[in-house]
Amino acid sequence: MTRSPQYWLMKSEPDAFSIDDLKRKGQEPWDGVRNYQARNFMRDGMRVGDKVFFYHSNCAEPGIVGIAEVATDAYPDPSQFDPKSNYFDAASSRDNPRWMLVEVKFVKKLKHTITLKALQAEPALADMPLVRKGNRLSVMPVGAAEWRHILTME
DNA sequence: GCCAACGTTGGC
DNA sequence: GCCAACGTTGGC
């Protein structure tokens, strides 16, 4: 069964992996997600072709900086099995992996950042988890109307 | 660097 | 199953 493309927002710290890194590499496994809700969105919600806002967090000017696209179905995050990785999880096993990822590919970089501050100022976006204080979810769905609204803000 | 908010862990 | 302690996220 097919369905319309859906929309997502994924956070990354630019010091670790920025939109320019994604542009340079073209496509990248979104590893290191260690939150069940975020994992469930990747594993159960995302489909190849879904659109993604790329968001820079924990930086001088947090906000949406680009657009990416879901490029693969979910598969086990290899870093959970690597004892040398920061993302190693001793409680996970290859038989029963706990953490999943999708790969995302670069679509475009926005001409300028749509800042968190600007997003918070939009009444139309007040229901987004992103703009709520204390929100820490790193992968979240974006409604079609919210997606369109944000695109007009570029 | 600070700290509020929140998710996870583990003792009971 | 409760909840205090702890660790992490992420804006500022």
PDB file of C-alpha atoms (C1' of nucleotides) in Angstrom:
ATOM      1  CA  MET A   1       0.000   0.000   0.000  1.00  0.00           C
ATOM      2  CA  THR A   2       1.320   3.396  -0.948  1.00  0.00           C
ATOM      3  CA  ARG A   3       0.901   6.584   0.940  1.00  0.00           C
ATOM      4  CA  SER A   4       1.724  10.231   0.447  1.00  0.00           C
ATOM      5  CA  PRO A   5       5.208  11.266   1.464  1.00  0.00           C
ATOM      6  CA  GLN A   6       5.373  12.336   5.042  1.00  0.00           C
ATOM      7  CA  TYR A   7       7.492  14.960   6.694  1.00  0.00           C
ATOM      8  CA  TRP A   8       9.988  14.894   9.531  1.00  0.00           C
ATOM      9  CA  LEU A   9      12.470  17.004  11.397  1.00  0.00           C
ATOM     10  CA  MET A  10      15.824  15.640  12.514  1.00  0.00           C
ATOM     11  CA  LYS A  11      18.240  17.400  14.825  1.00  0.00           C
ATOM     12  CA  SER A  12      21.994  17.298  14.571  1.00  0.00           C
ATOM     13  CA  GLU A  13      24.708  19.180  16.357  1.00  0.00           C
ATOM     14  CA  PRO A  14      26.661  20.936  13.603  1.00  0.00           C
ATOM     15  CA  ASP A  15      29.918  20.329  15.453  1.00  0.00           C
ATOM     16  CA  ALA A  16      29.257  16.621  15.056  1.00  0.00           C
ATOM     17  CA  PHE A  17      27.459  16.502  11.703  1.00  0.00           C
ATOM     18  CA  SER A  18      26.235  19.555   9.834  1.00  0.00           C
ATOM     19  CA  ILE A  19      24.202  20.196   6.709  1.00  0.00           C
ATOM     20  CA  ASP A  20      27.488  20.932   4.944  1.00  0.00           C
ATOM     21  CA  ASP A  21      28.751  17.498   5.960  1.00  0.00           C
ATOM     22  CA  LEU A  22      25.625  15.941   4.472  1.00  0.00           C
ATOM     23  CA  LYS A  23      26.016  17.993   1.306  1.00  0.00           C
ATOM     24  CA  ARG A  24      29.593  16.828   0.933  1.00  0.00           C
ATOM     25  CA  LYS A  25      28.815  13.166   1.600  1.00  0.00           C
ATOM     26  CA  GLY A  26      25.512  13.038  -0.256  1.00  0.00           C
ATOM     27  CA  GLN A  27      24.009  10.357   1.952  1.00  0.00           C
ATOM     28  CA  GLU A  28      24.603   9.293   5.534  1.00  0.00           C
ATOM     29  CA  PRO A  29      23.381   6.740   8.085  1.00  0.00           C
ATOM     30  CA  TRP A  30      21.655   8.631  10.896  1.00  0.00           C
ATOM     31  CA  ASP A  31      23.424   6.801  13.688  1.00  0.00           C
ATOM     32  CA  GLY A  32      23.518   7.438  17.392  1.00  0.00           C
ATOM     33  CA  VAL A  33      19.820   7.875  18.111  1.00  0.00           C
ATOM     34  CA  ARG A  34      19.329   6.406  21.576  1.00  0.00           C
ATOM     35  CA  ASN A  35      15.817   7.481  22.373  1.00  0.00           C
ATOM     36  CA  TYR A  36      12.931   5.076  21.939  1.00  0.00           C
ATOM     37  CA  GLN A  37      10.429   7.566  20.610  1.00  0.00           C
ATOM     38  CA  ALA A  38      12.872   8.830  17.998  1.00  0.00           C
ATOM     39  CA  ARG A  39      13.780   5.259  17.083  1.00  0.00           C
ATOM     40  CA  ASN A  40      10.144   4.343  16.644  1.00  0.00           C
ATOM     41  CA  PHE A  41       9.619   7.219  14.248  1.00  0.00           C
ATOM     42  CA  MET A  42      12.543   6.031  12.131  1.00  0.00           C
ATOM     43  CA  ARG A  43      11.630   2.370  12.322  1.00  0.00           C
ATOM     44  CA  ASP A  44       7.852   2.527  12.033  1.00  0.00           C
ATOM     45  CA  GLY A  45       7.046   5.884  10.518  1.00  0.00           C
ATOM     46  CA  MET A  46       9.611   6.722   7.883  1.00  0.00           C
ATOM     47  CA  ARG A  47       9.458   5.521   4.317  1.00  0.00           C
ATOM     48  CA  VAL A  48      11.890   6.037   1.470  1.00  0.00           C
ATOM     49  CA  GLY A  49      11.151   9.391  -0.160  1.00  0.00           C
ATOM     50  CA  ASP A  50       9.838  11.122   2.959  1.00  0.00           C
ATOM     51  CA  LYS A  51      11.105  14.674   3.325  1.00  0.00           C
ATOM     52  CA  VAL A  52      13.177  15.838   6.281  1.00  0.00           C
ATOM     53  CA  PHE A  53      13.993  19.231   7.722  1.00  0.00           C
ATOM     54  CA  PHE A  54      17.627  19.223   8.826  1.00  0.00           C
ATOM     55  CA  TYR A  55      17.918  21.130  12.100  1.00  0.00           C
ATOM     56  CA  HIS A  56      21.058  22.382  13.817  1.00  0.00           C
ATOM     57  CA  SER A  57      20.884  22.110  17.583  1.00  0.00           C
ATOM     58  CA  ASN A  58      23.161  23.090  20.440  1.00  0.00           C
ATOM     59  CA  CYS A  59      24.843  25.853  18.492  1.00  0.00           C
ATOM     60  CA  ALA A  60      24.932  29.629  18.196  1.00  0.00           C
ATOM     61  CA  GLU A  61      21.911  29.865  15.916  1.00  0.00           C
ATOM     62  CA  PRO A  62      19.673  26.798  16.286  1.00  0.00           C
ATOM     63  CA  GLY A  63      17.222  26.297  13.439  1.00  0.00           C
ATOM     64  CA  ILE A  64      16.347  24.578  10.193  1.00  0.00           C
ATOM     65  CA  VAL A  65      19.223  24.778   7.741  1.00  0.00           C
ATOM     66  CA  GLY A  66      18.319  22.391   4.950  1.00  0.00           C
ATOM     67  CA  ILE A  67      16.197  19.652   3.482  1.00  0.00           C
ATOM     68  CA  ALA A  68      17.018  15.976   3.220  1.00  0.00           C
ATOM     69  CA  GLU A  69      15.157  12.874   2.183  1.00  0.00           C
ATOM     70  CA  VAL A  70      14.786   9.426   3.681  1.00  0.00           C
ATOM     71  CA  ALA A  71      16.932   7.193   1.467  1.00  0.00           C
ATOM     72  CA  THR A  72      16.607   3.706   3.017  1.00  0.00           C
ATOM     73  CA  ASP A  73      14.320   1.635   5.156  1.00  0.00           C
ATOM     74  CA  ALA A  74      15.308   1.279   8.797  1.00  0.00           C
ATOM     75  CA  TYR A  75      18.057  -1.182   9.694  1.00  0.00           C
ATOM     76  CA  PRO A  76      20.069  -1.867  12.870  1.00  0.00           C
ATOM     77  CA  ASP A  77      22.467   0.946  13.818  1.00  0.00           C
ATOM     78  CA  PRO A  78      25.930  -0.686  13.583  1.00  0.00           C
ATOM     79  CA  SER A  79      27.405   1.631  16.205  1.00  0.00           C
ATOM     80  CA  GLN A  80      25.448  -0.109  18.956  1.00  0.00           C
ATOM     81  CA  PHE A  81      27.608  -3.229  18.466  1.00  0.00           C
ATOM     82  CA  ASP A  82      30.952  -1.410  18.428  1.00  0.00           C
ATOM     83  CA  PRO A  83      32.598  -1.340  21.879  1.00  0.00           C
ATOM     84  CA  LYS A  84      34.795   1.535  20.751  1.00  0.00           C
ATOM     85  CA  SER A  85      31.847   3.707  19.732  1.00  0.00           C
ATOM     86  CA  ASN A  86      30.324   6.347  21.959  1.00  0.00           C
ATOM     87  CA  TYR A  87      27.013   4.830  20.956  1.00  0.00           C
ATOM     88  CA  PHE A  88      27.904   1.284  22.039  1.00  0.00           C
ATOM     89  CA  ASP A  89      25.075  -0.450  23.890  1.00  0.00           C
ATOM     90  CA  ALA A  90      26.141  -3.580  25.749  1.00  0.00           C
ATOM     91  CA  ALA A  91      22.509  -4.473  26.333  1.00  0.00           C
ATOM     92  CA  SER A  92      21.801  -4.794  22.613  1.00  0.00           C
ATOM     93  CA  SER A  93      22.563  -7.877  20.540  1.00  0.00           C
ATOM     94  CA  ARG A  94      22.739  -8.638  16.832  1.00  0.00           C
ATOM     95  CA  ASP A  95      19.968 -11.184  17.295  1.00  0.00           C
ATOM     96  CA  ASN A  96      17.763  -8.599  18.916  1.00  0.00           C
ATOM     97  CA  PRO A  97      19.040  -5.122  18.057  1.00  0.00           C
ATOM     98  CA  ARG A  98      17.667  -2.303  20.107  1.00  0.00           C
ATOM     99  CA  TRP A  99      18.554   0.696  17.914  1.00  0.00           C
ATOM    100  CA  MET A 100      17.620   1.333  14.308  1.00  0.00           C
ATOM    101  CA  LEU A 101      18.535   4.007  11.810  1.00  0.00           C
ATOM    102  CA  VAL A 102      17.645   5.197   8.338  1.00  0.00           C
ATOM    103  CA  GLU A 103      19.990   6.787   5.846  1.00  0.00           C
ATOM    104  CA  VAL A 104      19.207  10.302   4.703  1.00  0.00           C
ATOM    105  CA  LYS A 105      20.342  12.005   1.538  1.00  0.00           C
ATOM    106  CA  PHE A 106      21.020  15.641   0.845  1.00  0.00           C
ATOM    107  CA  VAL A 107      18.364  17.591  -1.045  1.00  0.00           C
ATOM    108  CA  LYS A 108      19.197  21.242  -0.522  1.00  0.00           C
ATOM    109  CA  LYS A 109      20.577  23.812   1.817  1.00  0.00           C
ATOM    110  CA  LEU A 110      18.329  26.726   2.674  1.00  0.00           C
ATOM    111  CA  LYS A 111      19.447  30.174   1.626  1.00  0.00           C
ATOM    112  CA  HIS A 112      19.357  31.183   5.235  1.00  0.00           C
ATOM    113  CA  THR A 113      18.622  29.468   8.524  1.00  0.00           C
ATOM    114  CA  ILE A 114      15.008  29.440   9.681  1.00  0.00           C
ATOM    115  CA  THR A 115      15.828  30.056  13.297  1.00  0.00           C
ATOM    116  CA  LEU A 116      14.178  28.446  16.272  1.00  0.00           C
ATOM    117  CA  LYS A 117      13.277  31.938  17.364  1.00  0.00           C
ATOM    118  CA  ALA A 118      11.407  32.559  14.102  1.00  0.00           C
ATOM    119  CA  LEU A 119       9.680  29.187  14.329  1.00  0.00           C
ATOM    120  CA  GLN A 120       8.571  29.927  17.879  1.00  0.00           C
ATOM    121  CA  ALA A 121       7.059  33.213  16.732  1.00  0.00           C
ATOM    122  CA  GLU A 122       4.646  31.466  14.336  1.00  0.00           C
ATOM    123  CA  PRO A 123       1.221  30.688  15.826  1.00  0.00           C
ATOM    124  CA  ALA A 124       0.718  28.114  13.052  1.00  0.00           C
ATOM    125  CA  LEU A 125       3.606  26.085  14.458  1.00  0.00           C
ATOM    126  CA  ALA A 126       2.682  26.214  18.128  1.00  0.00           C
ATOM    127  CA  ASP A 127       1.794  22.514  18.203  1.00  0.00           C
ATOM    128  CA  MET A 128       5.195  21.351  17.015  1.00  0.00           C
ATOM    129  CA  PRO A 129       7.150  19.573  19.754  1.00  0.00           C
ATOM    130  CA  LEU A 130      10.178  21.492  18.531  1.00  0.00           C
ATOM    131  CA  VAL A 131       8.995  24.856  19.807  1.00  0.00           C
ATOM    132  CA  ARG A 132       7.951  23.637  23.216  1.00  0.00           C
ATOM    133  CA  LYS A 133      10.255  24.381  26.070  1.00  0.00           C
ATOM    134  CA  GLY A 134      12.401  21.542  27.263  1.00  0.00           C
ATOM    135  CA  ASN A 135      11.698  19.359  24.276  1.00  0.00           C
ATOM    136  CA  ARG A 136      14.548  16.954  23.599  1.00  0.00           C
ATOM    137  CA  LEU A 137      13.131  14.761  20.899  1.00  0.00           C
ATOM    138  CA  SER A 138      15.677  14.557  18.072  1.00  0.00           C
ATOM    139  CA  VAL A 139      13.416  12.984  15.438  1.00  0.00           C
ATOM    140  CA  MET A 140       9.842  14.167  15.120  1.00  0.00           C
ATOM    141  CA  PRO A 141       7.003  14.205  12.589  1.00  0.00           C
ATOM    142  CA  VAL A 142       6.020  17.434  10.856  1.00  0.00           C
ATOM    143  CA  GLY A 143       2.498  17.939   9.582  1.00  0.00           C
ATOM    144  CA  ALA A 144       1.944  18.682   5.890  1.00  0.00           C
ATOM    145  CA  ALA A 145       0.503  22.101   6.723  1.00  0.00           C
ATOM    146  CA  GLU A 146       3.433  22.840   9.044  1.00  0.00           C
ATOM    147  CA  TRP A 147       5.874  21.754   6.355  1.00  0.00           C
ATOM    148  CA  ARG A 148       4.316  24.097   3.816  1.00  0.00           C
ATOM    149  CA  HIS A 149       4.175  26.942   6.294  1.00  0.00           C
ATOM    150  CA  ILE A 150       7.836  26.577   7.185  1.00  0.00           C
ATOM    151  CA  LEU A 151       8.821  26.543   3.507  1.00  0.00           C
ATOM    152  CA  THR A 152       7.235  29.972   3.095  1.00  0.00           C
ATOM    153  CA  MET A 153       9.513  31.298   5.831  1.00  0.00           C
ATOM    154  CA  GLU A 154      12.766  30.682   3.993  1.00  0.00           C
TER     155      GLU A 154
ATOM    156  C1'  DG B   1      29.350  27.058  31.279  1.00  0.00           C
ATOM    157  C1'  DC B   2      24.781  27.003  33.415  1.00  0.00           C
ATOM    158  C1'  DC B   3      20.750  24.838  34.281  1.00  0.00           C
ATOM    159  C1'  DA B   4      15.750  23.467  33.275  1.00  0.00           C
ATOM    160  C1'  DA B   5      13.464  19.767  31.402  1.00  0.00           C
ATOM    161  C1'  DC B   6      13.044  15.271  30.605  1.00  0.00           C
ATOM    162  C1'  DG B   7      14.121  10.124  29.863  1.00  0.00           C
ATOM    163  C1'  DT B   8      16.122   6.148  32.041  1.00  0.00           C
ATOM    164  C1'  DT B   9      17.723   3.318  35.747  1.00  0.00           C
ATOM    165  C1'  DG B  10      17.532   0.825  39.793  1.00  0.00           C
ATOM    166  C1'  DG B  11      16.427   0.253  44.783  1.00  0.00           C
ATOM    167  C1'  DC B  12      12.714  -0.915  47.337  1.00  0.00           C
TER     168       DC B  12
ATOM    169  C1'  DG C   1       5.036  -0.133  40.277  1.00  0.00           C
ATOM    170  C1'  DC C   2       6.763   3.997  42.536  1.00  0.00           C
ATOM    171  C1'  DC C   3       9.942   7.478  42.557  1.00  0.00           C
ATOM    172  C1'  DA C   4      14.581   9.466  43.683  1.00  0.00           C
ATOM    173  C1'  DA C   5      18.878   9.790  41.593  1.00  0.00           C
ATOM    174  C1'  DC C   6      21.299  10.306  37.685  1.00  0.00           C
ATOM    175  C1'  DG C   7      22.632  11.418  32.916  1.00  0.00           C
ATOM    176  C1'  DT C   8      21.665  13.895  28.728  1.00  0.00           C
ATOM    177  C1'  DT C   9      19.748  17.418  25.693  1.00  0.00           C
ATOM    178  C1'  DG C  10      19.855  21.771  24.097  1.00  0.00           C
ATOM    179  C1'  DG C  11      18.678  26.820  24.628  1.00  0.00           C
ATOM    180  C1'  DC C  12      20.716  30.594  26.410  1.00  0.00           C
TER     181       DC C  12
END
